[in-house]
Amino acid sequence: MSRRPLSGLWLAASLAFALSFSAAAKPSAAGFPAFVAGLWPLAQQHGVSRETFDAAFRGVTFNPAVIPSDNTQAEFVKPIWEYLAGAVSSRRVASGRENAAAQAQWLDKAERTYGVDKAVILGIWGLETDFGGFQGSDSVVRQLASLAYIHDRGDYFRDELIAALEILEAGDVTPKAMKGSWAGAMGQTQFMPSSFLADAVDFTGEGKRDIWNSPADAIGSTANYLKHHGWISGEPWGFEVRLPEGFDLKAADSDALAPFSAFAARGVKRADGRALPGSGEAKLFLPAGLKGPALLITENFAVIKTYNNSSSYALAVALLGDECFGRGAIQSAWPTHDRNMSATQLKHMQAKLSARGYDVGKIDGKIGEQMRAAIRAYQVKLGWPPDGYPTPALIAALDKKA
């Protein structure tokens, strides 16, 4: 399998931050031993023993190729229908159903204990490592130490390295077995070390938090993470809906939560024919604009995004889990005939919107929540339905003289 960066909590925390340094800023390998030696006082302050520290760094050398050449994340650059086709493939759904049956005891326990939908836990497990099939083969200590050494813009990687040493001190894993992605994300659901310290659990009661070899511990730890990040027990992540003919789309429909009852009063219905919930709030999500499926998403969808801040990723997690548990798939067709917007076109659109005073976030050729909100605001100004979807027509409108 290719050496790709796994998504995990690493993306949620710091992908853009981590990739900000340039190759020219990388120091030579000669200074690496001194850098490692200089970490000892901080590690000691965090309760790491000299024995653990020396064992962790024994034989560890600087990895000058710590950043892979291909940093493109599919969830940010592919059309959503292409991304979902790969993420929620028939093969992965079949594997998910097998793993759901094999780990039913632990998935059920996680749902009972933490109030988190077991389908979402399963979806994260499947998206992160293909249900434990590929967790990354890099030494977490070496990768984090190398990243910390070459990074001169903050302490993120250094702090994650110290957290990794704390995990080793606790005895949950040995240095040799502490493997993960190029960015230090570990285990079957790809926890960064700091997230491991905060949320990993010994779900089996065997004395160790083993997210590498124990699906049960990975499942329980993921559920605990989602609970701590605001999962609302008993509330769905969302579902597909049908908008009535002539639906008066407003920017606020996608910008802010509103009661389900408010959407029901406007004629919005669930695609599966069931009634909308009698309580709770949601907002409209149009991942491919008005030409594609429409969904109502709740705060739990936002909780999934704390794992990886991509709406495509969160939707893939949700849909994979739903399909594995027989809850159905998206019924509406995706606008696959539409021409995909290139990163260059999207950067041009971002720059044009920014020049007009709209907050698009970073001009990076990616469509995030800020960009969608900016598009909706500009569509309102144009008198267009504010679906937040970038199109060539929108670029043409932006290119016209004000």
mmCIF file of C-alpha atoms in Angstrom:
data_model
loop_
_atom_site.group_PDB
_atom_site.id
_atom_site.type_symbol
_atom_site.label_atom_id
_atom_site.label_comp_id
_atom_site.label_asym_id
_atom_site.label_seq_id
_atom_site.Cartn_x
_atom_site.Cartn_y
_atom_site.Cartn_z
ATOM 1 C CA MET A 1 0.000 0.000 0.000
ATOM 2 C CA SER A 2 1.233 3.488 -0.754
ATOM 3 C CA ARG A 3 2.805 5.603 1.964
ATOM 4 C CA ARG A 4 -0.001 8.118 2.182
ATOM 5 C CA PRO A 5 -0.757 10.485 5.066
ATOM 6 C CA LEU A 6 -3.638 9.044 7.045
ATOM 7 C CA SER A 7 -6.277 11.554 7.996
ATOM 8 C CA GLY A 8 -7.109 11.046 11.643
ATOM 9 C CA LEU A 9 -6.997 13.598 14.401
ATOM 10 C CA TRP A 10 -3.785 14.895 12.846
ATOM 11 C CA LEU A 11 -5.768 16.602 10.099
ATOM 12 C CA ALA A 12 -8.276 17.962 12.519
ATOM 13 C CA ALA A 13 -5.523 19.544 14.571
ATOM 14 C CA SER A 14 -2.815 20.748 12.286
ATOM 15 C CA LEU A 15 -2.463 19.626 8.673
ATOM 16 C CA ALA A 16 -2.210 23.096 7.181
ATOM 17 C CA PHE A 17 -0.013 24.194 10.096
ATOM 18 C CA ALA A 18 2.344 21.264 9.654
ATOM 19 C CA LEU A 19 2.836 21.805 5.947
ATOM 20 C CA SER A 20 3.637 25.499 6.327
ATOM 21 C CA PHE A 21 7.384 25.161 6.607
ATOM 22 C CA SER A 22 9.545 25.049 3.500
ATOM 23 C CA ALA A 23 12.163 22.546 2.462
ATOM 24 C CA ALA A 24 14.750 25.327 2.605
ATOM 25 C CA ALA A 25 14.115 25.701 6.337
ATOM 26 C CA LYS A 26 15.058 22.087 7.127
ATOM 27 C CA PRO A 27 18.174 21.902 9.340
ATOM 28 C CA SER A 28 20.874 19.312 8.768
ATOM 29 C CA ALA A 29 20.867 15.921 10.435
ATOM 30 C CA ALA A 30 24.039 16.811 12.346
ATOM 31 C CA GLY A 31 22.171 18.807 14.958
ATOM 32 C CA PHE A 32 19.477 16.182 15.590
ATOM 33 C CA PRO A 33 21.183 14.385 18.527
ATOM 34 C CA ALA A 34 21.648 17.678 20.358
ATOM 35 C CA PHE A 35 18.002 18.549 19.735
ATOM 36 C CA VAL A 36 16.883 15.223 21.209
ATOM 37 C CA ALA A 37 19.166 15.644 24.207
ATOM 38 C CA GLY A 38 17.674 19.071 24.800
ATOM 39 C CA LEU A 39 14.218 17.546 25.165
ATOM 40 C CA TRP A 40 15.101 15.709 28.361
ATOM 41 C CA PRO A 41 14.281 18.501 30.876
ATOM 42 C CA LEU A 42 10.813 18.973 29.372
ATOM 43 C CA ALA A 43 10.161 15.238 29.275
ATOM 44 C CA GLN A 44 11.252 14.957 32.890
ATOM 45 C CA GLN A 45 8.807 17.725 33.842
ATOM 46 C CA HIS A 46 6.055 15.590 32.314
ATOM 47 C CA GLY A 47 6.900 12.585 34.433
ATOM 48 C CA VAL A 48 8.982 10.692 31.901
ATOM 49 C CA SER A 49 11.793 8.670 33.471
ATOM 50 C CA ARG A 50 15.335 8.670 32.145
ATOM 51 C CA GLU A 51 14.986 4.976 31.375
ATOM 52 C CA THR A 52 11.882 5.564 29.242
ATOM 53 C CA PHE A 53 13.462 8.559 27.516
ATOM 54 C CA ASP A 54 16.628 6.682 26.584
ATOM 55 C CA ALA A 55 14.702 3.617 25.422
ATOM 56 C CA ALA A 56 12.420 5.735 23.239
ATOM 57 C CA PHE A 57 15.305 7.393 21.409
ATOM 58 C CA ARG A 58 17.671 4.431 21.224
ATOM 59 C CA GLY A 59 18.656 4.061 17.583
ATOM 60 C CA VAL A 60 16.367 6.902 16.461
ATOM 61 C CA THR A 61 17.823 8.995 13.652
ATOM 62 C CA PHE A 62 16.607 12.083 11.847
ATOM 63 C CA ASN A 63 14.253 11.370 8.939
ATOM 64 C CA PRO A 64 14.885 14.017 6.280
ATOM 65 C CA ALA A 65 11.990 12.669 4.222
ATOM 66 C CA VAL A 66 9.488 13.074 7.034
ATOM 67 C CA ILE A 67 7.049 15.025 4.853
ATOM 68 C CA PRO A 68 5.725 12.853 2.008
ATOM 69 C CA SER A 69 5.880 14.273 -1.494
ATOM 70 C CA ASP A 70 2.129 13.956 -2.012
ATOM 71 C CA ASN A 71 0.243 15.950 0.633
ATOM 72 C CA THR A 72 -2.993 16.171 -1.339
ATOM 73 C CA GLN A 73 -5.960 15.044 0.726
ATOM 74 C CA ALA A 74 -8.687 13.498 -1.418
ATOM 75 C CA GLU A 75 -11.484 14.764 0.837
ATOM 76 C CA PHE A 76 -10.493 18.348 0.048
ATOM 77 C CA VAL A 77 -9.802 18.170 -3.687
ATOM 78 C CA LYS A 78 -11.973 15.480 -5.302
ATOM 79 C CA PRO A 79 -15.589 16.076 -6.310
ATOM 80 C CA ILE A 80 -17.606 14.742 -3.428
ATOM 81 C CA TRP A 81 -19.229 11.999 -5.497
ATOM 82 C CA GLU A 82 -15.799 10.688 -6.513
ATOM 83 C CA TYR A 83 -14.538 10.836 -2.950
ATOM 84 C CA LEU A 84 -17.606 9.018 -1.631
ATOM 85 C CA ALA A 85 -17.372 6.348 -4.323
ATOM 86 C CA GLY A 86 -13.944 5.388 -3.007
ATOM 87 C CA ALA A 87 -14.600 5.963 0.681
ATOM 88 C CA VAL A 88 -17.930 4.123 0.765
ATOM 89 C CA SER A 89 -17.125 1.427 -1.779
ATOM 90 C CA SER A 90 -19.017 -1.859 -1.925
ATOM 91 C CA ARG A 91 -15.867 -3.643 -0.757
ATOM 92 C CA ARG A 92 -15.527 -1.391 2.302
ATOM 93 C CA VAL A 93 -19.223 -1.703 3.137
ATOM 94 C CA ALA A 94 -18.957 -5.507 2.959
ATOM 95 C CA SER A 95 -15.869 -5.415 5.185
ATOM 96 C CA GLY A 96 -17.650 -3.047 7.530
ATOM 97 C CA ARG A 97 -20.561 -5.405 7.931
ATOM 98 C CA GLU A 98 -18.213 -8.246 8.755
ATOM 99 C CA ASN A 99 -16.381 -6.139 11.324
ATOM 100 C CA ALA A 100 -19.654 -4.851 12.779
ATOM 101 C CA ALA A 101 -20.717 -8.445 13.392
ATOM 102 C CA ALA A 102 -17.320 -9.485 14.758
ATOM 103 C CA GLN A 103 -17.119 -6.507 17.128
ATOM 104 C CA ALA A 104 -20.824 -6.216 17.960
ATOM 105 C CA GLN A 105 -20.149 -6.677 21.682
ATOM 106 C CA TRP A 106 -17.783 -3.705 21.813
ATOM 107 C CA LEU A 107 -19.736 -1.466 19.462
ATOM 108 C CA ASP A 108 -22.869 -2.028 21.539
ATOM 109 C CA LYS A 109 -20.957 -1.388 24.763
ATOM 110 C CA ALA A 110 -19.493 1.833 23.356
ATOM 111 C CA GLU A 111 -22.921 3.065 22.339
ATOM 112 C CA ARG A 112 -24.340 2.271 25.786
ATOM 113 C CA THR A 113 -21.398 3.700 27.709
ATOM 114 C CA TYR A 114 -20.831 6.925 25.798
ATOM 115 C CA GLY A 115 -24.140 7.512 24.009
ATOM 116 C CA VAL A 116 -22.414 7.679 20.619
ATOM 117 C CA ASP A 117 -23.967 6.086 17.538
ATOM 118 C CA LYS A 118 -22.095 2.842 16.910
ATOM 119 C CA ALA A 119 -22.472 3.331 13.157
ATOM 120 C CA VAL A 120 -20.400 6.514 13.321
ATOM 121 C CA ILE A 121 -17.714 4.752 15.378
ATOM 122 C CA LEU A 122 -17.595 2.011 12.744
ATOM 123 C CA GLY A 123 -17.454 4.603 9.972
ATOM 124 C CA ILE A 124 -14.419 6.318 11.507
ATOM 125 C CA TRP A 125 -12.670 2.977 11.989
ATOM 126 C CA GLY A 126 -13.289 2.119 8.351
ATOM 127 C CA LEU A 127 -12.241 5.490 6.916
ATOM 128 C CA GLU A 128 -9.127 5.824 9.052
ATOM 129 C CA THR A 129 -7.418 2.452 8.604
ATOM 130 C CA ASP A 130 -9.813 0.209 6.682
ATOM 131 C CA PHE A 131 -10.828 -1.428 9.974
ATOM 132 C CA GLY A 132 -7.243 -1.767 11.156
ATOM 133 C CA GLY A 133 -5.892 -2.972 7.832
ATOM 134 C CA PHE A 134 -3.355 -0.172 7.443
ATOM 135 C CA GLN A 135 -2.375 1.838 10.503
ATOM 136 C CA GLY A 136 0.902 3.253 9.237
ATOM 137 C CA SER A 137 4.319 1.674 9.631
ATOM 138 C CA ASP A 138 6.460 4.626 10.712
ATOM 139 C CA SER A 139 8.054 4.978 14.135
ATOM 140 C CA VAL A 140 5.938 7.580 15.906
ATOM 141 C CA VAL A 141 8.881 8.766 18.016
ATOM 142 C CA ARG A 142 11.137 9.153 14.976
ATOM 143 C CA GLN A 143 8.503 10.923 12.907
ATOM 144 C CA LEU A 144 7.478 13.347 15.635
ATOM 145 C CA ALA A 145 11.050 14.045 16.659
ATOM 146 C CA SER A 146 12.004 14.773 13.039
ATOM 147 C CA LEU A 147 8.970 17.005 12.549
ATOM 148 C CA ALA A 148 9.683 18.843 15.792
ATOM 149 C CA TYR A 149 13.320 19.313 14.793
ATOM 150 C CA ILE A 150 12.605 20.834 11.383
ATOM 151 C CA HIS A 151 9.631 22.867 12.533
ATOM 152 C CA ASP A 152 10.503 26.377 13.664
ATOM 153 C CA ARG A 153 6.945 27.757 13.849
ATOM 154 C CA GLY A 154 5.424 26.527 17.051
ATOM 155 C CA ASP A 155 5.575 23.671 19.510
ATOM 156 C CA TYR A 156 2.866 21.373 18.144
ATOM 157 C CA PHE A 157 5.089 18.455 17.146
ATOM 158 C CA ARG A 158 7.359 18.835 20.174
ATOM 159 C CA ASP A 159 4.318 18.665 22.448
ATOM 160 C CA GLU A 160 2.982 15.619 20.609
ATOM 161 C CA LEU A 161 6.388 13.968 21.003
ATOM 162 C CA ILE A 162 6.344 14.606 24.748
ATOM 163 C CA ALA A 163 2.829 13.144 24.863
ATOM 164 C CA ALA A 164 4.131 10.051 23.056
ATOM 165 C CA LEU A 165 6.838 9.697 25.703
ATOM 166 C CA GLU A 166 4.174 9.916 28.424
ATOM 167 C CA ILE A 167 2.316 7.057 26.740
ATOM 168 C CA LEU A 168 5.495 4.991 26.737
ATOM 169 C CA GLU A 169 6.046 5.837 30.400
ATOM 170 C CA ALA A 170 2.556 4.542 31.207
ATOM 171 C CA GLY A 171 3.430 1.240 29.573
ATOM 172 C CA ASP A 172 0.566 1.121 27.110
ATOM 173 C CA VAL A 173 2.944 0.294 24.241
ATOM 174 C CA THR A 174 6.651 -0.235 23.595
ATOM 175 C CA PRO A 175 8.747 2.130 21.463
ATOM 176 C CA LYS A 176 9.122 -0.556 18.797
ATOM 177 C CA ALA A 177 5.374 -1.169 18.630
ATOM 178 C CA MET A 178 4.443 2.523 18.625
ATOM 179 C CA LYS A 179 3.851 2.748 14.884
ATOM 180 C CA GLY A 180 1.709 5.205 12.994
ATOM 181 C CA SER A 181 1.402 7.566 10.064
ATOM 182 C CA TRP A 182 4.081 9.954 8.824
ATOM 183 C CA ALA A 183 2.506 12.632 11.021
ATOM 184 C CA GLY A 184 2.387 10.586 14.209
ATOM 185 C CA ALA A 185 -1.266 9.472 14.121
ATOM 186 C CA MET A 186 -1.518 6.066 15.761
ATOM 187 C CA GLY A 187 -3.612 2.959 15.970
ATOM 188 C CA GLN A 188 -6.746 1.630 14.376
ATOM 189 C CA THR A 189 -8.547 4.960 14.576
ATOM 190 C CA GLN A 190 -5.485 7.182 14.219
ATOM 191 C CA PHE A 191 -5.127 9.123 17.458
ATOM 192 C CA MET A 192 -2.450 11.770 17.836
ATOM 193 C CA PRO A 193 -0.578 11.194 21.146
ATOM 194 C CA SER A 194 -2.272 14.131 22.907
ATOM 195 C CA SER A 195 -5.693 12.767 21.945
ATOM 196 C CA PHE A 196 -4.623 9.347 23.179
ATOM 197 C CA LEU A 197 -3.746 10.823 26.575
ATOM 198 C CA ALA A 198 -7.061 12.668 26.740
ATOM 199 C CA ASP A 199 -9.442 10.034 25.408
ATOM 200 C CA ALA A 200 -7.955 6.550 24.987
ATOM 201 C CA VAL A 201 -9.516 3.931 27.272
ATOM 202 C CA ASP A 202 -8.766 0.389 28.331
ATOM 203 C CA PHE A 203 -12.139 -0.855 27.137
ATOM 204 C CA THR A 204 -11.365 -4.527 27.769
ATOM 205 C CA GLY A 205 -10.014 -4.008 31.284
ATOM 206 C CA GLU A 206 -6.763 -5.797 30.456
ATOM 207 C CA GLY A 207 -4.559 -3.060 31.898
ATOM 208 C CA LYS A 208 -3.432 -1.274 28.745
ATOM 209 C CA ARG A 209 -4.938 1.165 26.274
ATOM 210 C CA ASP A 210 -4.027 -0.785 23.159
ATOM 211 C CA ILE A 211 -5.494 1.019 20.141
ATOM 212 C CA TRP A 212 -2.997 -0.773 17.873
ATOM 213 C CA ASN A 213 -3.970 -4.407 18.442
ATOM 214 C CA SER A 214 -7.319 -4.240 20.247
ATOM 215 C CA PRO A 215 -10.348 -3.264 18.147
ATOM 216 C CA ALA A 216 -12.265 -3.008 21.419
ATOM 217 C CA ASP A 217 -9.907 -0.371 22.821
ATOM 218 C CA ALA A 218 -9.941 1.533 19.518
ATOM 219 C CA ILE A 219 -13.748 1.464 19.451
ATOM 220 C CA GLY A 220 -14.139 2.579 23.067
ATOM 221 C CA SER A 221 -11.487 5.277 22.714
ATOM 222 C CA THR A 222 -13.140 6.694 19.600
ATOM 223 C CA ALA A 223 -16.516 6.789 21.306
ATOM 224 C CA ASN A 224 -14.970 8.535 24.304
ATOM 225 C CA TYR A 225 -13.330 11.098 22.023
ATOM 226 C CA LEU A 226 -16.620 11.881 20.275
ATOM 227 C CA LYS A 227 -18.454 12.193 23.591
ATOM 228 C CA HIS A 228 -15.839 14.611 24.922
ATOM 229 C CA HIS A 229 -16.173 16.698 21.777
ATOM 230 C CA GLY A 230 -19.886 17.229 22.229
ATOM 231 C CA TRP A 231 -21.756 14.249 20.801
ATOM 232 C CA ILE A 232 -25.465 14.594 21.622
ATOM 233 C CA SER A 233 -26.819 11.218 22.686
ATOM 234 C CA GLY A 234 -29.922 10.077 20.846
ATOM 235 C CA GLU A 235 -29.611 12.627 18.052
ATOM 236 C CA PRO A 236 -28.781 11.569 14.483
ATOM 237 C CA TRP A 237 -25.880 12.994 12.519
ATOM 238 C CA GLY A 238 -28.408 13.903 9.855
ATOM 239 C CA PHE A 239 -30.248 12.375 6.892
ATOM 240 C CA GLU A 240 -31.209 13.001 3.291
ATOM 241 C CA VAL A 241 -34.271 15.156 2.652
ATOM 242 C CA ARG A 242 -36.460 16.257 -0.235
ATOM 243 C CA LEU A 243 -37.020 19.962 -0.781
ATOM 244 C CA PRO A 244 -40.464 20.958 -2.054
ATOM 245 C CA GLU A 245 -40.916 22.491 -5.501
ATOM 246 C CA GLY A 246 -40.128 26.185 -5.367
ATOM 247 C CA PHE A 247 -38.348 25.924 -2.007
ATOM 248 C CA ASP A 248 -37.220 29.414 -1.006
ATOM 249 C CA LEU A 249 -33.610 28.712 -0.130
ATOM 250 C CA LYS A 250 -32.051 31.190 2.271
ATOM 251 C CA ALA A 251 -28.401 31.530 3.256
ATOM 252 C CA ALA A 252 -29.453 31.073 6.885
ATOM 253 C CA ASP A 253 -30.670 27.555 6.063
ATOM 254 C CA SER A 254 -27.056 26.427 5.793
ATOM 255 C CA ASP A 255 -25.425 29.014 8.032
ATOM 256 C CA ALA A 256 -27.211 28.318 11.298
ATOM 257 C CA LEU A 257 -29.146 25.601 13.067
ATOM 258 C CA ALA A 258 -32.943 25.807 13.089
ATOM 259 C CA PRO A 259 -35.598 23.537 14.656
ATOM 260 C CA PHE A 260 -36.608 20.486 12.646
ATOM 261 C CA SER A 261 -40.145 21.773 13.020
ATOM 262 C CA ALA A 262 -39.233 24.909 11.067
ATOM 263 C CA PHE A 263 -38.025 22.818 8.132
ATOM 264 C CA ALA A 264 -41.133 20.635 8.342
ATOM 265 C CA ALA A 265 -43.331 23.740 8.215
ATOM 266 C CA ARG A 266 -41.630 24.708 4.932
ATOM 267 C CA GLY A 267 -42.409 21.359 3.344
ATOM 268 C CA VAL A 268 -39.052 19.631 3.825
ATOM 269 C CA LYS A 269 -39.460 15.838 4.099
ATOM 270 C CA ARG A 270 -37.119 12.959 4.794
ATOM 271 C CA ALA A 271 -36.108 11.031 1.704
ATOM 272 C CA ASP A 272 -36.830 7.706 3.426
ATOM 273 C CA GLY A 273 -40.424 8.714 4.140
ATOM 274 C CA ARG A 274 -40.043 8.876 7.902
ATOM 275 C CA ALA A 275 -41.165 11.921 9.844
ATOM 276 C CA LEU A 276 -38.683 14.599 10.824
ATOM 277 C CA PRO A 277 -37.685 14.455 14.504
ATOM 278 C CA GLY A 278 -40.106 16.177 16.824
ATOM 279 C CA SER A 279 -37.291 17.959 18.650
ATOM 280 C CA GLY A 280 -33.758 19.075 17.923
ATOM 281 C CA GLU A 281 -32.095 21.357 15.408
ATOM 282 C CA ALA A 282 -30.356 21.019 12.077
ATOM 283 C CA LYS A 283 -29.160 22.976 9.085
ATOM 284 C CA LEU A 284 -29.325 22.326 5.382
ATOM 285 C CA PHE A 285 -26.279 20.794 3.725
ATOM 286 C CA LEU A 286 -26.063 20.856 -0.073
ATOM 287 C CA PRO A 287 -22.676 19.235 -0.788
ATOM 288 C CA ALA A 288 -23.132 19.506 -4.567
ATOM 289 C CA GLY A 289 -25.462 22.482 -4.675
ATOM 290 C CA LEU A 290 -29.129 22.355 -5.581
ATOM 291 C CA LYS A 291 -28.416 19.890 -8.378
ATOM 292 C CA GLY A 292 -27.347 17.201 -5.912
ATOM 293 C CA PRO A 293 -28.674 15.532 -2.761
ATOM 294 C CA ALA A 294 -29.981 17.686 0.075
ATOM 295 C CA LEU A 295 -29.375 16.762 3.702
ATOM 296 C CA LEU A 296 -30.234 18.067 7.128
ATOM 297 C CA ILE A 297 -27.258 17.803 9.459
ATOM 298 C CA THR A 298 -27.123 18.240 13.225
ATOM 299 C CA GLU A 299 -24.441 19.264 15.682
ATOM 300 C CA ASN A 300 -23.301 15.633 15.691
ATOM 301 C CA PHE A 301 -22.120 16.092 12.108
ATOM 302 C CA ALA A 302 -19.910 18.914 13.388
ATOM 303 C CA VAL A 303 -18.593 16.565 16.091
ATOM 304 C CA ILE A 304 -17.509 14.086 13.407
ATOM 305 C CA LYS A 305 -15.643 16.965 11.757
ATOM 306 C CA THR A 306 -13.528 17.444 14.877
ATOM 307 C CA TYR A 307 -11.905 14.181 13.808
ATOM 308 C CA ASN A 308 -11.126 15.575 10.360
ATOM 309 C CA ASN A 309 -12.307 19.059 9.442
ATOM 310 C CA SER A 310 -13.774 18.094 6.087
ATOM 311 C CA SER A 311 -17.477 17.873 5.280
ATOM 312 C CA SER A 312 -16.714 15.217 2.659
ATOM 313 C CA TYR A 313 -14.917 13.122 5.276
ATOM 314 C CA ALA A 314 -17.716 13.524 7.819
ATOM 315 C CA LEU A 315 -20.342 12.572 5.253
ATOM 316 C CA ALA A 316 -18.315 9.529 4.206
ATOM 317 C CA VAL A 317 -18.031 8.409 7.837
ATOM 318 C CA ALA A 318 -21.770 8.843 8.354
ATOM 319 C CA LEU A 319 -22.810 7.125 5.140
ATOM 320 C CA LEU A 320 -20.370 4.245 5.565
ATOM 321 C CA GLY A 321 -21.669 3.565 9.045
ATOM 322 C CA ASP A 322 -25.279 3.810 7.923
ATOM 323 C CA GLU A 323 -24.779 1.427 5.014
ATOM 324 C CA CYS A 324 -22.921 -1.072 7.159
ATOM 325 C CA PHE A 325 -25.897 -1.157 9.521
ATOM 326 C CA GLY A 326 -28.476 -1.325 6.729
ATOM 327 C CA ARG A 327 -29.817 2.191 7.151
ATOM 328 C CA GLY A 328 -29.774 2.964 3.455
ATOM 329 C CA ALA A 329 -27.738 5.097 1.125
ATOM 330 C CA ILE A 330 -28.135 8.455 -0.612
ATOM 331 C CA GLN A 331 -31.066 8.159 -3.008
ATOM 332 C CA SER A 332 -30.684 11.299 -5.113
ATOM 333 C CA ALA A 333 -28.288 11.400 -8.038
ATOM 334 C CA TRP A 334 -25.062 13.375 -7.901
ATOM 335 C CA PRO A 335 -24.406 15.896 -10.701
ATOM 336 C CA THR A 336 -21.521 13.854 -12.078
ATOM 337 C CA HIS A 337 -21.889 15.487 -15.515
ATOM 338 C CA ASP A 338 -20.851 18.856 -14.100
ATOM 339 C CA ARG A 339 -17.315 19.974 -14.818
ATOM 340 C CA ASN A 340 -15.114 19.796 -11.753
ATOM 341 C CA MET A 341 -13.644 23.081 -10.595
ATOM 342 C CA SER A 342 -9.854 22.997 -10.559
ATOM 343 C CA ALA A 343 -7.785 24.185 -7.615
ATOM 344 C CA THR A 344 -6.603 27.095 -9.762
ATOM 345 C CA GLN A 345 -10.188 28.140 -10.489
ATOM 346 C CA LEU A 346 -11.119 27.848 -6.830
ATOM 347 C CA LYS A 347 -8.143 29.959 -5.767
ATOM 348 C CA HIS A 348 -9.195 32.556 -8.320
ATOM 349 C CA MET A 349 -12.713 32.522 -6.901
ATOM 350 C CA GLN A 350 -11.405 32.811 -3.355
ATOM 351 C CA ALA A 351 -9.189 35.744 -4.281
ATOM 352 C CA LYS A 352 -12.054 37.535 -6.034
ATOM 353 C CA LEU A 353 -14.426 37.009 -3.108
ATOM 354 C CA SER A 354 -11.763 38.112 -0.637
ATOM 355 C CA ALA A 355 -11.131 41.273 -2.660
ATOM 356 C CA ARG A 356 -14.833 42.057 -2.329
ATOM 357 C CA GLY A 357 -14.643 41.751 1.451
ATOM 358 C CA TYR A 358 -15.906 38.190 1.925
ATOM 359 C CA ASP A 359 -14.134 35.991 4.454
ATOM 360 C CA VAL A 360 -13.059 32.888 2.543
ATOM 361 C CA GLY A 361 -10.384 31.743 4.970
ATOM 362 C CA LYS A 362 -7.085 30.668 3.459
ATOM 363 C CA ILE A 363 -6.781 31.004 -0.319
ATOM 364 C CA ASP A 364 -5.869 27.388 -0.935
ATOM 365 C CA GLY A 365 -8.148 26.086 -3.670
ATOM 366 C CA LYS A 366 -10.217 24.067 -1.207
ATOM 367 C CA ILE A 367 -13.874 24.382 -0.295
ATOM 368 C CA GLY A 368 -14.420 24.616 3.442
ATOM 369 C CA GLU A 369 -17.182 26.052 5.564
ATOM 370 C CA GLN A 370 -15.890 29.625 5.346
ATOM 371 C CA MET A 371 -15.717 29.436 1.569
ATOM 372 C CA ARG A 372 -19.228 27.992 1.302
ATOM 373 C CA ALA A 373 -20.564 30.752 3.567
ATOM 374 C CA ALA A 374 -18.824 33.403 1.467
ATOM 375 C CA ILE A 375 -20.281 31.946 -1.721
ATOM 376 C CA ARG A 376 -23.753 31.924 -0.196
ATOM 377 C CA ALA A 377 -23.416 35.552 0.844
ATOM 378 C CA TYR A 378 -22.313 36.570 -2.653
ATOM 379 C CA GLN A 379 -25.100 34.505 -4.254
ATOM 380 C CA VAL A 380 -27.593 36.411 -2.113
ATOM 381 C CA LYS A 381 -26.141 39.677 -3.412
ATOM 382 C CA LEU A 382 -26.563 38.411 -6.972
ATOM 383 C CA GLY A 383 -30.132 37.316 -6.292
ATOM 384 C CA TRP A 384 -29.239 33.673 -6.898
ATOM 385 C CA PRO A 385 -30.307 30.713 -4.729
ATOM 386 C CA PRO A 386 -27.611 30.561 -2.026
ATOM 387 C CA ASP A 387 -26.535 26.928 -2.212
ATOM 388 C CA GLY A 388 -22.854 27.671 -1.529
ATOM 389 C CA TYR A 389 -21.674 25.668 -4.519
ATOM 390 C CA PRO A 390 -18.859 26.987 -6.743
ATOM 391 C CA THR A 391 -19.612 27.063 -10.480
ATOM 392 C CA PRO A 392 -18.096 28.568 -13.642
ATOM 393 C CA ALA A 393 -21.091 30.928 -13.743
ATOM 394 C CA LEU A 394 -20.115 32.264 -10.336
ATOM 395 C CA ILE A 395 -16.561 32.854 -11.500
ATOM 396 C CA ALA A 396 -17.895 34.703 -14.533
ATOM 397 C CA ALA A 397 -20.009 36.911 -12.275
ATOM 398 C CA LEU A 398 -17.014 37.634 -10.056
ATOM 399 C CA ASP A 399 -14.877 38.536 -13.068
ATOM 400 C CA LYS A 400 -17.310 41.193 -14.230
ATOM 401 C CA LYS A 401 -16.434 44.727 -13.283
ATOM 402 C CA ALA A 402 -18.238 45.890 -10.162
#
